Amino acid sequence: MTRKVIKAAPKKTTMKKAIPSDIDTQAGYVRIEDAPLLPPPPSEVGVTGWLYKNIFASMSDFGSVSATLKSVFVAASTLFILYFLITQISGLLDFAIFSAVWSDPEGLKRQACWTVEQGGALPNGWHAACWPFIEAKAKFIFYGAYPSDDLWRVNLTYALGGFMLAWVMIERLPYRKIVGILLLTVYPVMATVLLTGGAFSISTGTIGGATILGLALITIGRLGKAGYVSGAFGDLALVAGVCGWLVILFAAVLAVFAIDFDLEAIDTRDWGGLLITLVVAITGIVASLPLGILLALGRRSEMPVARFLCTVFIEFWRGVPLITVLFMASVMLPLFMPEGVNFDMLLRALIGVTLFSAAYMAEVVRGGLQAIDKGQYEGADAVGLSYWQSMRLIILPQALTHVIPGIVNTFIGLFKDTALVSIVGIFDLLGAAQSTLADAAWSTPVQGLTGYLVVAVIFFVFCFGMSRYSMFMERKLNRSHKS
Amino acid sequence: MAQPQNTAEQSVDQKTIVSMRNVNKWFGQFHVLRDINLSVDKGERIVVCGPSGSGKSTLIRCLNRLEKHQDGDIFVHGIELNNDVKNIDEIRREVGMVFQHFNLFPHLSILENCMLAPIWVRKTPRAEAEEIAMHFLTRVKIPEQASKYPGQLSGGQQQRVAIARALCMQPQLMLFDEPTSALDPEMIKEVLDTMVELADDGMTMICVTHEMGFARRVADRVIFMDEGQIVEQNEPEAFFNNPKSDRTKLFLSQILGH
Ligand SMILES: Nc1ncnc2c1ncn2[C@@H]1O[C@H](COP(=O)(O)OP(=O)(O)OP(=O)(O)O)[C@@H](O)[C@H]1O
Ligand SMILES: [Mg+2]
């Protein structure tokens, strides 16, 4: 601090030299009293300050002809945009709320939303949302053909997922890490069992075989750790040990899937609406991020084979439209399968969507990796961290923070692209809503508008939520490590 | 742990910590290190100087495999530096490095920067790692900044953290690559003071630096490099007062001339 004062002093001297009466022959200039602290002008604080800075500052300069022109232009366009916004928003509110038909107590169905001209009771020229239609179709829009008696299973899945997700996101709660791990490991298995009913026909032989294979691999890993396996095979043994645990985990998941929980099996063909959209989007989002990270690391790897494979993979999936991928999954894939093997259409679409967005994710993450200074890699190497340690602890945390906007962009894109699965006969939110429009019992001129409005609002809520959360994360991460 | 064989053929005895024999390195066509022979004893303080681009950084970066040499042998702490990842890991555990641009990890606090390697590489328990980190942060005189982030510190403080981070691994050898040349003049002294203290404690150090005062004060040996070769090495007094080669004389006159 003191040093700063010494440095600053000569500057003041030169600035004030012009005032001759203040000059002390020895010191040049010495301030005897502190300059007073003055309150800020009204243009800096309060509501007027805000209004001035954000709105009027840009249109209050009339100093010259060009400045006047600019001010007038800004004022005019501000007024125009304001007018446009007010009319549009009031129109929307009127359509969705004020003029809308809210109830259909007499069970008139389409007639409840007809004007006099059309044979109903509403005034001619009426044009607004017909909510009883949505109310009648809500179950189909949200759950598709999922049996009504079993809707509790879907709701329970939502509630569990939402609860755990909220737990992970609220920072004051304890055990957030454990809940997060459960959310990524146990929850998907539970959700699968709850939604499908479980009790898949998996032979005990498969499960037993996987268990034995896993145990064997773990044993090899143990031997390697104890030093019984030498040289390059030692590393292979360690890899085998890790794979062994994965195989055991896989066997455990298979075993859970094989258990009969006495839930009615519900074919994925009966799933639909928001349920499908969420299943496809969330699986895609959760699986594509780690896959994308691995692909990005592989593409920047020093191993030519890994680099080549990852590059080919990424370029292939990026070069093919998602619609083509979905068509291939639904039409082409069965042709290559042996007769009788028929794996679930939804699963095929899920894999297609995941791989597709993993390729995009990989490029986003690669951008982040490229922004990391070479010194960070060297710093991590120099303290002795291994490749995976330095990636996990040093490089990825920084790289991913840099590209949060890009990652969330890909997530949002994926969420909206799920609407494409309706092309291969899976009734996602949009598909389900569209199919309700075919119901003649509700046929009115506003039927389509109302249905699409609901779909748009649901999509918007989810995407906007992701966007806001990402901005919150960005701010939080920036706060923690920038000065 | 299989101890690498210390045969006479390697000419590595217990006292020697670094031994480079006929080391050559190329960047593509460019021959950066030419026939380097260098042996450093435990506890020795070496200063490496020379004109820009003469290969000083490359030389010390070869000692912990930040750069790969193509020809010749390098032994560090009795371990041969070759393509074996195990050897490289073992050497990096024993060799600390301080960079010109600090290379602290900006997303971790000062304390976490220092605890990271002991925890993950040495498998030190967390509490003990924290103790070690605070010990070395105290030694470089910034324990009170432990919870801050690198971006909130001045350059001199960051460089001292970088030194503490390297020391937390309790290395046998410290490499410094122009640790003061990215700093404002007023901060150079605090970093040099830290390095002098470290030298006085008996740490083996190889420093690339143009701080000739520091070289005179602590170095046991000054090495002058030009065009990828070691041109001259001598004790500091003799090196500065009575340089042998014309290239050294020219370099010294340029660097001390103003
Ligand atoms: N990764 C690289 N690829 C190609 N050439 C390189 C690379 N790193 C360094 N060089 C070249 O090798 C030569 C020696 O570089 P080095 O960084 O070792 O010099 P230096 O003596 O440390 O110089 P300075 O005092 O400027 O730091 C320089 O000519 C440099 O251009
Ligand atoms: Mg250098």
PDB file of N, CA and C in Angstrom, chain A residues 259-337:
ATOM      1  N   ILE A 259     -35.546 -59.511 -12.512  1.00  0.00           N
ATOM      2  CA  ILE A 259     -36.440 -59.752 -11.369  1.00  0.00           C
ATOM      3  C   ILE A 259     -37.877 -59.385 -11.745  1.00  0.00           C
ATOM      4  N   ASP A 260     -38.825 -60.178 -11.299  1.00  0.00           N
ATOM      5  CA  ASP A 260     -40.227 -59.879 -11.538  1.00  0.00           C
ATOM      6  C   ASP A 260     -40.771 -59.099 -10.352  1.00  0.00           C
ATOM      7  N   PHE A 261     -41.004 -57.800 -10.547  1.00  0.00           N
ATOM      8  CA  PHE A 261     -41.518 -56.974  -9.455  1.00  0.00           C
ATOM      9  C   PHE A 261     -43.038 -56.975  -9.417  1.00  0.00           C
ATOM     10  N   ASP A 262     -43.628 -57.828 -10.229  1.00  0.00           N
ATOM     11  CA  ASP A 262     -45.073 -57.906 -10.281  1.00  0.00           C
ATOM     12  C   ASP A 262     -45.688 -56.619 -10.831  1.00  0.00           C
ATOM     13  N   LEU A 263     -44.935 -55.966 -11.740  1.00  0.00           N
ATOM     14  CA  LEU A 263     -45.497 -54.806 -12.423  1.00  0.00           C
ATOM     15  C   LEU A 263     -45.936 -55.277 -13.802  1.00  0.00           C
ATOM     16  N   GLU A 264     -47.028 -54.709 -14.261  1.00  0.00           N
ATOM     17  CA  GLU A 264     -47.489 -55.078 -15.593  1.00  0.00           C
ATOM     18  C   GLU A 264     -46.492 -54.565 -16.636  1.00  0.00           C
ATOM     19  N   ALA A 265     -46.122 -55.419 -17.579  1.00  0.00           N
ATOM     20  CA  ALA A 265     -45.181 -54.999 -18.621  1.00  0.00           C
ATOM     21  C   ALA A 265     -45.890 -54.034 -19.564  1.00  0.00           C
ATOM     22  N   ILE A 266     -45.220 -52.896 -19.820  1.00  0.00           N
ATOM     23  CA  ILE A 266     -45.833 -51.933 -20.727  1.00  0.00           C
ATOM     24  C   ILE A 266     -44.878 -51.691 -21.889  1.00  0.00           C
ATOM     25  N   ASP A 267     -45.312 -52.082 -23.063  1.00  0.00           N
ATOM     26  CA  ASP A 267     -44.487 -51.962 -24.255  1.00  0.00           C
ATOM     27  C   ASP A 267     -44.180 -50.495 -24.536  1.00  0.00           C
ATOM     28  N   THR A 268     -42.972 -50.228 -25.004  1.00  0.00           N
ATOM     29  CA  THR A 268     -42.624 -48.822 -25.266  1.00  0.00           C
ATOM     30  C   THR A 268     -43.466 -48.236 -26.383  1.00  0.00           C
ATOM     31  N   ARG A 269     -44.118 -49.095 -27.170  1.00  0.00           N
ATOM     32  CA  ARG A 269     -44.996 -48.558 -28.219  1.00  0.00           C
ATOM     33  C   ARG A 269     -46.194 -47.828 -27.628  1.00  0.00           C
ATOM     34  N   ASP A 270     -46.491 -48.155 -26.355  1.00  0.00           N
ATOM     35  CA  ASP A 270     -47.610 -47.473 -25.713  1.00  0.00           C
ATOM     36  C   ASP A 270     -47.182 -46.180 -25.018  1.00  0.00           C
ATOM     37  N   TRP A 271     -45.882 -45.969 -24.940  1.00  0.00           N
ATOM     38  CA  TRP A 271     -45.428 -44.722 -24.321  1.00  0.00           C
ATOM     39  C   TRP A 271     -45.683 -43.599 -25.314  1.00  0.00           C
ATOM     40  N   GLY A 272     -45.807 -42.384 -24.793  1.00  0.00           N
ATOM     41  CA  GLY A 272     -45.989 -41.297 -25.739  1.00  0.00           C
ATOM     42  C   GLY A 272     -45.960 -39.954 -25.054  1.00  0.00           C
ATOM     43  N   GLY A 273     -46.130 -38.923 -25.868  1.00  0.00           N
ATOM     44  CA  GLY A 273     -46.240 -37.569 -25.358  1.00  0.00           C
ATOM     45  C   GLY A 273     -44.989 -37.085 -24.652  1.00  0.00           C
ATOM     46  N   LEU A 274     -45.215 -36.276 -23.620  1.00  0.00           N
ATOM     47  CA  LEU A 274     -44.097 -35.681 -22.892  1.00  0.00           C
ATOM     48  C   LEU A 274     -43.175 -36.764 -22.331  1.00  0.00           C
ATOM     49  N   LEU A 275     -43.764 -37.916 -21.966  1.00  0.00           N
ATOM     50  CA  LEU A 275     -42.948 -39.001 -21.417  1.00  0.00           C
ATOM     51  C   LEU A 275     -41.836 -39.385 -22.397  1.00  0.00           C
ATOM     52  N   ILE A 276     -42.199 -39.580 -23.653  1.00  0.00           N
ATOM     53  CA  ILE A 276     -41.201 -39.944 -24.664  1.00  0.00           C
ATOM     54  C   ILE A 276     -40.173 -38.834 -24.834  1.00  0.00           C
ATOM     55  N   THR A 277     -40.691 -37.605 -24.923  1.00  0.00           N
ATOM     56  CA  THR A 277     -39.771 -36.475 -25.108  1.00  0.00           C
ATOM     57  C   THR A 277     -38.753 -36.446 -23.979  1.00  0.00           C
ATOM     58  N   LEU A 278     -39.226 -36.602 -22.740  1.00  0.00           N
ATOM     59  CA  LEU A 278     -38.297 -36.535 -21.612  1.00  0.00           C
ATOM     60  C   LEU A 278     -37.342 -37.722 -21.606  1.00  0.00           C
ATOM     61  N   VAL A 279     -37.862 -38.917 -21.880  1.00  0.00           N
ATOM     62  CA  VAL A 279     -36.978 -40.090 -21.873  1.00  0.00           C
ATOM     63  C   VAL A 279     -35.882 -39.928 -22.923  1.00  0.00           C
ATOM     64  N   VAL A 280     -36.283 -39.554 -24.143  1.00  0.00           N
ATOM     65  CA  VAL A 280     -35.273 -39.416 -25.205  1.00  0.00           C
ATOM     66  C   VAL A 280     -34.302 -38.289 -24.874  1.00  0.00           C
ATOM     67  N   ALA A 281     -34.839 -37.132 -24.457  1.00  0.00           N
ATOM     68  CA  ALA A 281     -33.962 -35.984 -24.228  1.00  0.00           C
ATOM     69  C   ALA A 281     -33.021 -36.230 -23.057  1.00  0.00           C
ATOM     70  N   ILE A 282     -33.541 -36.739 -21.961  1.00  0.00           N
ATOM     71  CA  ILE A 282     -32.692 -36.886 -20.777  1.00  0.00           C
ATOM     72  C   ILE A 282     -31.649 -37.975 -21.000  1.00  0.00           C
ATOM     73  N   THR A 283     -32.059 -39.107 -21.570  1.00  0.00           N
ATOM     74  CA  THR A 283     -31.055 -40.137 -21.853  1.00  0.00           C
ATOM     75  C   THR A 283     -30.002 -39.578 -22.791  1.00  0.00           C
ATOM     76  N   GLY A 284     -30.457 -38.886 -23.831  1.00  0.00           N
ATOM     77  CA  GLY A 284     -29.510 -38.311 -24.794  1.00  0.00           C
ATOM     78  C   GLY A 284     -28.548 -37.350 -24.116  1.00  0.00           C
ATOM     79  N   ILE A 285     -29.096 -36.468 -23.269  1.00  0.00           N
ATOM     80  CA  ILE A 285     -28.259 -35.465 -22.616  1.00  0.00           C
ATOM     81  C   ILE A 285     -27.253 -36.132 -21.684  1.00  0.00           C
ATOM     82  N   VAL A 286     -27.745 -37.048 -20.860  1.00  0.00           N
ATOM     83  CA  VAL A 286     -26.861 -37.651 -19.860  1.00  0.00           C
ATOM     84  C   VAL A 286     -25.797 -38.519 -20.519  1.00  0.00           C
ATOM     85  N   ALA A 287     -26.163 -39.217 -21.602  1.00  0.00           N
ATOM     86  CA  ALA A 287     -25.180 -40.112 -22.209  1.00  0.00           C
ATOM     87  C   ALA A 287     -24.258 -39.388 -23.180  1.00  0.00           C
ATOM     88  N   SER A 288     -24.755 -38.315 -23.793  1.00  0.00           N
ATOM     89  CA  SER A 288     -23.925 -37.710 -24.843  1.00  0.00           C
ATOM     90  C   SER A 288     -22.780 -36.885 -24.272  1.00  0.00           C
ATOM     91  N   LEU A 289     -22.939 -36.352 -23.056  1.00  0.00           N
ATOM     92  CA  LEU A 289     -21.855 -35.517 -22.514  1.00  0.00           C
ATOM     93  C   LEU A 289     -20.589 -36.334 -22.244  1.00  0.00           C
ATOM     94  N   PRO A 290     -20.676 -37.420 -21.452  1.00  0.00           N
ATOM     95  CA  PRO A 290     -19.446 -38.198 -21.241  1.00  0.00           C
ATOM     96  C   PRO A 290     -18.890 -38.788 -22.541  1.00  0.00           C
ATOM     97  N   LEU A 291     -19.805 -39.241 -23.397  1.00  0.00           N
ATOM     98  CA  LEU A 291     -19.345 -39.808 -24.663  1.00  0.00           C
ATOM     99  C   LEU A 291     -18.633 -38.737 -25.490  1.00  0.00           C
ATOM    100  N   GLY A 292     -19.224 -37.541 -25.501  1.00  0.00           N
ATOM    101  CA  GLY A 292     -18.621 -36.439 -26.250  1.00  0.00           C
ATOM    102  C   GLY A 292     -17.255 -36.073 -25.694  1.00  0.00           C
ATOM    103  N   ILE A 293     -17.123 -36.080 -24.356  1.00  0.00           N
ATOM    104  CA  ILE A 293     -15.838 -35.748 -23.743  1.00  0.00           C
ATOM    105  C   ILE A 293     -14.791 -36.776 -24.159  1.00  0.00           C
ATOM    106  N   LEU A 294     -15.160 -38.058 -24.100  1.00  0.00           N
ATOM    107  CA  LEU A 294     -14.207 -39.102 -24.496  1.00  0.00           C
ATOM    108  C   LEU A 294     -13.804 -38.936 -25.959  1.00  0.00           C
ATOM    109  N   LEU A 295     -14.795 -38.648 -26.809  1.00  0.00           N
ATOM    110  CA  LEU A 295     -14.484 -38.474 -28.232  1.00  0.00           C
ATOM    111  C   LEU A 295     -13.556 -37.281 -28.445  1.00  0.00           C
ATOM    112  N   ALA A 296     -13.816 -36.194 -27.706  1.00  0.00           N
ATOM    113  CA  ALA A 296     -12.970 -35.011 -27.865  1.00  0.00           C
ATOM    114  C   ALA A 296     -11.546 -35.310 -27.417  1.00  0.00           C
ATOM    115  N   LEU A 297     -11.409 -35.999 -26.282  1.00  0.00           N
ATOM    116  CA  LEU A 297     -10.067 -36.347 -25.810  1.00  0.00           C
ATOM    117  C   LEU A 297      -9.388 -37.260 -26.831  1.00  0.00           C
ATOM    118  N   GLY A 298     -10.174 -38.215 -27.368  1.00  0.00           N
ATOM    119  CA  GLY A 298      -9.612 -39.130 -28.353  1.00  0.00           C
ATOM    120  C   GLY A 298      -9.142 -38.403 -29.594  1.00  0.00           C
ATOM    121  N   ARG A 299      -9.913 -37.401 -30.009  1.00  0.00           N
ATOM    122  CA  ARG A 299      -9.538 -36.688 -31.228  1.00  0.00           C
ATOM    123  C   ARG A 299      -8.282 -35.864 -31.025  1.00  0.00           C
ATOM    124  N   ARG A 300      -7.986 -35.482 -29.782  1.00  0.00           N
ATOM    125  CA  ARG A 300      -6.757 -34.726 -29.519  1.00  0.00           C
ATOM    126  C   ARG A 300      -5.656 -35.617 -28.976  1.00  0.00           C
ATOM    127  N   SER A 301      -5.897 -36.924 -28.963  1.00  0.00           N
ATOM    128  CA  SER A 301      -4.919 -37.831 -28.369  1.00  0.00           C
ATOM    129  C   SER A 301      -3.675 -37.951 -29.240  1.00  0.00           C
ATOM    130  N   GLU A 302      -2.587 -38.388 -28.626  1.00  0.00           N
ATOM    131  CA  GLU A 302      -1.361 -38.568 -29.401  1.00  0.00           C
ATOM    132  C   GLU A 302      -1.319 -39.940 -30.049  1.00  0.00           C
ATOM    133  N   MET A 303      -2.298 -40.798 -29.700  1.00  0.00           N
ATOM    134  CA  MET A 303      -2.318 -42.124 -30.313  1.00  0.00           C
ATOM    135  C   MET A 303      -3.040 -42.047 -31.648  1.00  0.00           C
ATOM    136  N   PRO A 304      -2.345 -42.325 -32.744  1.00  0.00           N
ATOM    137  CA  PRO A 304      -2.940 -42.131 -34.075  1.00  0.00           C
ATOM    138  C   PRO A 304      -4.207 -42.942 -34.292  1.00  0.00           C
ATOM    139  N   VAL A 305      -4.245 -44.172 -33.755  1.00  0.00           N
ATOM    140  CA  VAL A 305      -5.413 -45.019 -34.001  1.00  0.00           C
ATOM    141  C   VAL A 305      -6.644 -44.429 -33.322  1.00  0.00           C
ATOM    142  N   ALA A 306      -6.481 -44.048 -32.037  1.00  0.00           N
ATOM    143  CA  ALA A 306      -7.605 -43.459 -31.303  1.00  0.00           C
ATOM    144  C   ALA A 306      -8.053 -42.180 -31.998  1.00  0.00           C
ATOM    145  N   ARG A 307      -7.069 -41.372 -32.412  1.00  0.00           N
ATOM    146  CA  ARG A 307      -7.410 -40.098 -33.044  1.00  0.00           C
ATOM    147  C   ARG A 307      -8.209 -40.343 -34.322  1.00  0.00           C
ATOM    148  N   PHE A 308      -7.733 -41.305 -35.115  1.00  0.00           N
ATOM    149  CA  PHE A 308      -8.385 -41.598 -36.382  1.00  0.00           C
ATOM    150  C   PHE A 308      -9.817 -42.085 -36.158  1.00  0.00           C
ATOM    151  N   LEU A 309      -9.966 -43.032 -35.239  1.00  0.00           N
ATOM    152  CA  LEU A 309     -11.304 -43.585 -35.002  1.00  0.00           C
ATOM    153  C   LEU A 309     -12.272 -42.506 -34.527  1.00  0.00           C
ATOM    154  N   CYS A 310     -11.810 -41.681 -33.583  1.00  0.00           N
ATOM    155  CA  CYS A 310     -12.693 -40.646 -33.056  1.00  0.00           C
ATOM    156  C   CYS A 310     -13.057 -39.638 -34.142  1.00  0.00           C
ATOM    157  N   THR A 311     -12.065 -39.270 -34.958  1.00  0.00           N
ATOM    158  CA  THR A 311     -12.344 -38.305 -36.013  1.00  0.00           C
ATOM    159  C   THR A 311     -13.374 -38.868 -36.992  1.00  0.00           C
ATOM    160  N   VAL A 312     -13.178 -40.122 -37.388  1.00  0.00           N
ATOM    161  CA  VAL A 312     -14.116 -40.746 -38.322  1.00  0.00           C
ATOM    162  C   VAL A 312     -15.514 -40.776 -37.721  1.00  0.00           C
ATOM    163  N   PHE A 313     -15.589 -41.192 -36.451  1.00  0.00           N
ATOM    164  CA  PHE A 313     -16.889 -41.272 -35.783  1.00  0.00           C
ATOM    165  C   PHE A 313     -17.586 -39.921 -35.780  1.00  0.00           C
ATOM    166  N   ILE A 314     -16.838 -38.903 -35.330  1.00  0.00           N
ATOM    167  CA  ILE A 314     -17.440 -37.565 -35.217  1.00  0.00           C
ATOM    168  C   ILE A 314     -17.893 -37.068 -36.581  1.00  0.00           C
ATOM    169  N   GLU A 315     -17.015 -37.190 -37.561  1.00  0.00           N
ATOM    170  CA  GLU A 315     -17.357 -36.646 -38.873  1.00  0.00           C
ATOM    171  C   GLU A 315     -18.519 -37.406 -39.493  1.00  0.00           C
ATOM    172  N   PHE A 316     -18.579 -38.726 -39.257  1.00  0.00           N
ATOM    173  CA  PHE A 316     -19.698 -39.490 -39.805  1.00  0.00           C
ATOM    174  C   PHE A 316     -21.026 -38.988 -39.232  1.00  0.00           C
ATOM    175  N   TRP A 317     -21.105 -38.922 -37.900  1.00  0.00           N
ATOM    176  CA  TRP A 317     -22.384 -38.558 -37.289  1.00  0.00           C
ATOM    177  C   TRP A 317     -22.738 -37.111 -37.531  1.00  0.00           C
ATOM    178  N   ARG A 318     -21.724 -36.266 -37.682  1.00  0.00           N
ATOM    179  CA  ARG A 318     -22.049 -34.864 -37.958  1.00  0.00           C
ATOM    180  C   ARG A 318     -22.476 -34.673 -39.400  1.00  0.00           C
ATOM    181  N   GLY A 319     -22.044 -35.590 -40.249  1.00  0.00           N
ATOM    182  CA  GLY A 319     -22.317 -35.430 -41.666  1.00  0.00           C
ATOM    183  C   GLY A 319     -23.665 -35.985 -42.099  1.00  0.00           C
ATOM    184  N   VAL A 320     -24.383 -36.634 -41.188  1.00  0.00           N
ATOM    185  CA  VAL A 320     -25.650 -37.264 -41.554  1.00  0.00           C
ATOM    186  C   VAL A 320     -26.776 -36.545 -40.823  1.00  0.00           C
ATOM    187  N   PRO A 321     -27.860 -36.189 -41.521  1.00  0.00           N
ATOM    188  CA  PRO A 321     -28.981 -35.536 -40.819  1.00  0.00           C
ATOM    189  C   PRO A 321     -29.622 -36.494 -39.817  1.00  0.00           C
ATOM    190  N   LEU A 322     -30.132 -35.931 -38.734  1.00  0.00           N
ATOM    191  CA  LEU A 322     -30.736 -36.776 -37.689  1.00  0.00           C
ATOM    192  C   LEU A 322     -31.899 -37.600 -38.251  1.00  0.00           C
ATOM    193  N   ILE A 323     -32.640 -37.000 -39.164  1.00  0.00           N
ATOM    194  CA  ILE A 323     -33.779 -37.736 -39.740  1.00  0.00           C
ATOM    195  C   ILE A 323     -33.277 -39.002 -40.419  1.00  0.00           C
ATOM    196  N   THR A 324     -32.186 -38.860 -41.148  1.00  0.00           N
ATOM    197  CA  THR A 324     -31.614 -40.033 -41.817  1.00  0.00           C
ATOM    198  C   THR A 324     -31.200 -41.076 -40.794  1.00  0.00           C
ATOM    199  N   VAL A 325     -30.579 -40.613 -39.709  1.00  0.00           N
ATOM    200  CA  VAL A 325     -30.157 -41.537 -38.660  1.00  0.00           C
ATOM    201  C   VAL A 325     -31.361 -42.307 -38.135  1.00  0.00           C
ATOM    202  N   LEU A 326     -32.444 -41.565 -37.881  1.00  0.00           N
ATOM    203  CA  LEU A 326     -33.625 -42.224 -37.319  1.00  0.00           C
ATOM    204  C   LEU A 326     -34.245 -43.200 -38.313  1.00  0.00           C
ATOM    205  N   PHE A 327     -34.296 -42.815 -39.585  1.00  0.00           N
ATOM    206  CA  PHE A 327     -34.812 -43.730 -40.598  1.00  0.00           C
ATOM    207  C   PHE A 327     -33.968 -44.989 -40.679  1.00  0.00           C
ATOM    208  N   MET A 328     -32.640 -44.764 -40.659  1.00  0.00           N
ATOM    209  CA  MET A 328     -31.742 -45.923 -40.723  1.00  0.00           C
ATOM    210  C   MET A 328     -32.009 -46.839 -39.543  1.00  0.00           C
ATOM    211  N   ALA A 329     -32.172 -46.222 -38.358  1.00  0.00           N
ATOM    212  CA  ALA A 329     -32.378 -47.034 -37.163  1.00  0.00           C
ATOM    213  C   ALA A 329     -33.680 -47.817 -37.256  1.00  0.00           C
ATOM    214  N   SER A 330     -34.715 -47.208 -37.876  1.00  0.00           N
ATOM    215  CA  SER A 330     -35.999 -47.896 -37.871  1.00  0.00           C
ATOM    216  C   SER A 330     -36.151 -48.856 -39.050  1.00  0.00           C
ATOM    217  N   VAL A 331     -35.560 -48.499 -40.202  1.00  0.00           N
ATOM    218  CA  VAL A 331     -35.800 -49.314 -41.388  1.00  0.00           C
ATOM    219  C   VAL A 331     -34.620 -50.215 -41.736  1.00  0.00           C
ATOM    220  N   MET A 332     -33.420 -49.628 -41.695  1.00  0.00           N
ATOM    221  CA  MET A 332     -32.253 -50.367 -42.166  1.00  0.00           C
ATOM    222  C   MET A 332     -31.764 -51.383 -41.140  1.00  0.00           C
ATOM    223  N   LEU A 333     -31.734 -50.953 -39.880  1.00  0.00           N
ATOM    224  CA  LEU A 333     -31.129 -51.805 -38.862  1.00  0.00           C
ATOM    225  C   LEU A 333     -31.748 -53.198 -38.813  1.00  0.00           C
ATOM    226  N   PRO A 334     -33.082 -53.298 -38.841  1.00  0.00           N
ATOM    227  CA  PRO A 334     -33.685 -54.633 -38.778  1.00  0.00           C
ATOM    228  C   PRO A 334     -33.225 -55.523 -39.944  1.00  0.00           C
ATOM    229  N   LEU A 335     -32.886 -54.915 -41.083  1.00  0.00           N
ATOM    230  CA  LEU A 335     -32.455 -55.725 -42.221  1.00  0.00           C
ATOM    231  C   LEU A 335     -31.147 -56.442 -41.922  1.00  0.00           C
ATOM    232  N   PHE A 336     -30.299 -55.788 -41.128  1.00  0.00           N
ATOM    233  CA  PHE A 336     -29.005 -56.404 -40.819  1.00  0.00           C
ATOM    234  C   PHE A 336     -29.084 -57.387 -39.662  1.00  0.00           C
ATOM    235  N   MET A 337     -30.207 -57.326 -38.946  1.00  0.00           N
ATOM    236  CA  MET A 337     -30.329 -58.185 -37.775  1.00  0.00           C
ATOM    237  C   MET A 337     -30.739 -59.588 -38.190  1.00  0.00           C
TER     238      MET A 337
END
